[in-house]
Each structure stands twice: as C-alpha cells, then as structure tokens.
XYZ file of C-alpha atoms in Angstrom:
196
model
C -15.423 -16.055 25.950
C -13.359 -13.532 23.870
C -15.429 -13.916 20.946
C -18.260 -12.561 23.086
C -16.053 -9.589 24.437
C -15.068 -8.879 21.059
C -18.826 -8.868 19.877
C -19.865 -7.204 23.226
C -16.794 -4.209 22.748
C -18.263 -3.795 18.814
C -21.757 -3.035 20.057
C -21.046 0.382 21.287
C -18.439 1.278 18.548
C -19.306 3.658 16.592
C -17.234 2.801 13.317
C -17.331 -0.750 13.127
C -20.998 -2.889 12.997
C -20.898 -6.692 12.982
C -23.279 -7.934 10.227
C -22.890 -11.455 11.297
C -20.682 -14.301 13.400
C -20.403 -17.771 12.929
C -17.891 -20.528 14.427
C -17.723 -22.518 10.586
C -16.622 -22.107 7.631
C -19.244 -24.233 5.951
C -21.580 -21.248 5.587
C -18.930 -18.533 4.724
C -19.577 -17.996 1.210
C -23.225 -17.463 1.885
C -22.755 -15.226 4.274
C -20.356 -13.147 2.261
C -23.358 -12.905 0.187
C -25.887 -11.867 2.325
C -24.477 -9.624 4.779
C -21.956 -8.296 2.232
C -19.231 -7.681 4.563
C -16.071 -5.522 3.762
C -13.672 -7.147 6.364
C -13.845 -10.759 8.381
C -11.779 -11.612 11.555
C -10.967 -15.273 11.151
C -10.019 -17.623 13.440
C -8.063 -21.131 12.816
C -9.836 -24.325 13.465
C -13.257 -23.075 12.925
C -16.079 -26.189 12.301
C -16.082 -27.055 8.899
C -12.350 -27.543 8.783
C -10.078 -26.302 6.438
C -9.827 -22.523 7.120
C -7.199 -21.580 4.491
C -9.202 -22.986 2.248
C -12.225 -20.769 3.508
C -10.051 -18.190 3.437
C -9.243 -18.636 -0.355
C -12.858 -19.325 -1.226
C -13.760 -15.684 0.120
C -10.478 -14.400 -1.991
C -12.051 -15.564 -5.021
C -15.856 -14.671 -4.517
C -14.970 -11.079 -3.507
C -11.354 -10.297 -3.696
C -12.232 -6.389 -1.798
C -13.526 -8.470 1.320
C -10.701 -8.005 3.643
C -10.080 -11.136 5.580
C -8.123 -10.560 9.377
C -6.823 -14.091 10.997
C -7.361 -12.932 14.708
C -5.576 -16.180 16.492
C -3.637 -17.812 19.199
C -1.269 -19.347 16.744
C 2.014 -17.844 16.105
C 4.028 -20.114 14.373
C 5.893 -20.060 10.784
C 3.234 -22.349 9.453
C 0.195 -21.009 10.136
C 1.042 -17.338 9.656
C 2.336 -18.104 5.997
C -0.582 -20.185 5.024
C -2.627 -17.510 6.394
C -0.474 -14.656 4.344
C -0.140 -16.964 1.223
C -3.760 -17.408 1.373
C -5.058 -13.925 1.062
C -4.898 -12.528 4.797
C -4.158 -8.910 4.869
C -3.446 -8.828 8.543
C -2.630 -11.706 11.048
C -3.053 -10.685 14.724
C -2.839 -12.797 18.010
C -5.624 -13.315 20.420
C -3.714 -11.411 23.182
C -4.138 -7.805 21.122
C -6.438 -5.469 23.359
C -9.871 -4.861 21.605
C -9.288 -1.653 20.869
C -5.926 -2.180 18.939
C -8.225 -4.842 17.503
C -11.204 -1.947 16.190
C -7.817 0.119 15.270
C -6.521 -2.848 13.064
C -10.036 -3.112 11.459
C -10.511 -0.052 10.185
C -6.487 -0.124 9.204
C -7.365 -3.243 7.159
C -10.544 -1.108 5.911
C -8.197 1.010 4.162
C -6.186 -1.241 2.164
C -3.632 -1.803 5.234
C -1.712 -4.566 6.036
C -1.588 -5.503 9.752
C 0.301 -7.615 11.774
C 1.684 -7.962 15.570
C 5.197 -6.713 16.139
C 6.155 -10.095 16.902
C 4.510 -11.872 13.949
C 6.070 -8.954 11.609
C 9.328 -9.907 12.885
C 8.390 -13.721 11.693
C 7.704 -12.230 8.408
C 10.973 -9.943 8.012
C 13.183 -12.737 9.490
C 12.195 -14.770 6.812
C 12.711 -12.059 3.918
C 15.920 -11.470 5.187
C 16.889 -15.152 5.049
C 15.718 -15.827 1.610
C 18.985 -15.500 -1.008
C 16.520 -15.413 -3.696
C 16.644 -12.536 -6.097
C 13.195 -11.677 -7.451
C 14.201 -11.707 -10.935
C 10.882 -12.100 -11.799
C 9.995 -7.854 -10.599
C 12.894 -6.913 -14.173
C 9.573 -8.295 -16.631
C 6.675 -6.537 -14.949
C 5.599 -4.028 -17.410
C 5.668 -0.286 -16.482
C 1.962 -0.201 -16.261
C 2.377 -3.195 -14.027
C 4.878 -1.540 -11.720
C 2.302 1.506 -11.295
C 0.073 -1.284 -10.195
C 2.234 -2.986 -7.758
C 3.221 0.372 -6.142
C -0.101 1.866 -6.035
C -1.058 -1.909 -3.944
C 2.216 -1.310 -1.598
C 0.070 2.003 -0.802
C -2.411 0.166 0.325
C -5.157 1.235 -2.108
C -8.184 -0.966 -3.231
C -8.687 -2.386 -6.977
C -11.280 0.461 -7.229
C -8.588 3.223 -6.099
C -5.919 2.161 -8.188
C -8.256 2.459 -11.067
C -9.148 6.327 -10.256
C -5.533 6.708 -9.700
C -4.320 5.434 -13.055
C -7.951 6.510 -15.093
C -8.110 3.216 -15.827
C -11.757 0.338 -15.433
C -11.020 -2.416 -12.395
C -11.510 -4.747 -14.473
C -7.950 -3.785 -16.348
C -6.401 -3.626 -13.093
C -8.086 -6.999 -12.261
C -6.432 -8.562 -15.423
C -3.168 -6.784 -14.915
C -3.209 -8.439 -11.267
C -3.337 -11.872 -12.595
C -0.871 -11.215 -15.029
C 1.017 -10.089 -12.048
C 0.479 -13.460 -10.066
C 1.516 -15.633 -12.578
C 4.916 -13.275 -13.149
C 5.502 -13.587 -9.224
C 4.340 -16.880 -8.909
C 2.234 -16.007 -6.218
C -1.774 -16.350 -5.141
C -2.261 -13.193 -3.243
C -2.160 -9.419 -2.978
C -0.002 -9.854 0.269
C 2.190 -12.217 -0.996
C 2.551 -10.596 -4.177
C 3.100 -6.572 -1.985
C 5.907 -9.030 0.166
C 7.481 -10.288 -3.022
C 7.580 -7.186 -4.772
C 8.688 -5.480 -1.356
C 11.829 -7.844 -0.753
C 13.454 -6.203 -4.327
C-alpha cells in the first residue's frame, strides 16, 4: 500500500521521476542498466533474497547510483549492513513522503541521510568504539583532500573538478583508501574518517 502512495505522491512531483519499480532484486542490475537511474529506494526482504548483496552488486556496477534503504527495520543489524554495504541514507517507513522527495534529492547531491533516531544508532555506536583510527596518520595528503572533499558530500566527478584531477585517479585513490580503512564503502569510509 505505501509503495503505491509513494509511486502515486512521485507522479505529480516535479523534481523527482520514477524510471522503474520492482519488488526483487533478481532483476536489479538490469534495470540499473536500462533505466539508468541516479538514486534507488530499497527496501529489505525484497524477492530474490539477499538485499545487501543487491545492494553491493549496484555499488560495484555504478558506484554514482545512490542507493536509499527506505524500511521498517530499525535495528543495529540491519542499519549497519545496510551502511557497510554502500547505503548513503537509511530511512524508516514512517517518514512522511515529502521528507521522503526531500531526502531524495538530499541523497542526489552527494548527502547522507538518515532518521534522527537511526542517526542516534549510528553516533551511539561511534561514541562507544575505543578504537583509534590509526589507520587516517598514513592517508596521503592527496588522499586527505579526497576524504574531505567526500565528507562534503561531492560526487567522484566533483571531486575531480575540485582537485583538476580525471575520476578515474580519484577512483584509484578511493580504493587505495578502502584498503587503508579497511572498509567497503564511501559511507563507511566518510564514518571512519569522521570518528578521528
């Protein structure tokens, strides 16, 4: 029923068009390449079962493509898998639709969005963790520009204008990144570097 709303309330907006909808993931990769979409809302427990790993799969075919979990499920567990795994926003099902649009088009622009209450998930457990990110002292400076130009929220392609520099060096520079962090996504990676 909300999935209809939601489809239903994007008709008449004027900044956001839905190029297509399914309830699997089987599909999702295919779609991506037809339709060519620059953000998906994602629900858990979609046919075809394991979302994360959907969620992944899109990561790696087109790492631009925003994806938005958009769920009834609030707990630790899902809401890291769903971070670790590439989301750049997690909201619940109980956000109205137009905070939904809003958190679209935030996500559009290289945002990261999440619920009050599912940020405070996310900052209780930085706060917890005694870890010292050690790992932030051997990121080169040019790697630094990178990771605070991504805490701004800018794209691949933006970060390139901003440092006159091709994607595909900021691409590389991102891996190298990852494997310094130890992590498998640009929010996980913004969180890490963050929690300095």
């Amino acid at each position: 029923m909300l999935v209809k709303l939601l489809l239903y309330y994007f008709e008449s907006s004027e900044q956001v068009e839905v190029v297509f909808h399914s309830n699997s993931t089987i599909d999702l990769i295919d779609l991506c390449r037809q339709q060519r979409p620059q953000v998906i809302l994602m629900d858990f427990y979609l046919e075809g079962g394991d979302d994360i790993k959907a969620l992944r799969q899109v990561q790696a075919y087109n790492p631009d493509i925003k994806v938005l979990m958009f769920t009834i499920l609030d707990d630790d567990h899902h809401v890291f898998d769903a971070i670790k795994g590439g989301a750049s926003g997690y909201l619940l099902k109980s956000t109205s639709l137009p905070q939904v649009e809003v958190a679209v088009l935030d996500v559009l622009k290289g945002g990261a969005v999440v619920t009050p209450h599912i940020a405070s998930k996310v900052f209780k457990v930085l706060r917890e963790s005694s870890k010292e990110v050690k790992e932030l002292q051997v990121l080169t400076p040019r790697e630094n520009q990178i990771m605070q130009a991504l805490v701004k929220g800018l794209t691949y392609k933006e970060v390139a204008n901003e440092l006159d520099i091709r994607v595909g060096t900021v691409r590389t520079h991102i891996e190298n990144i990852y494997e310094k962090l130890q992590v498998k996504s640009k929010a996980e990676a913004v969180a890490k570097y963050l929690k300095r």
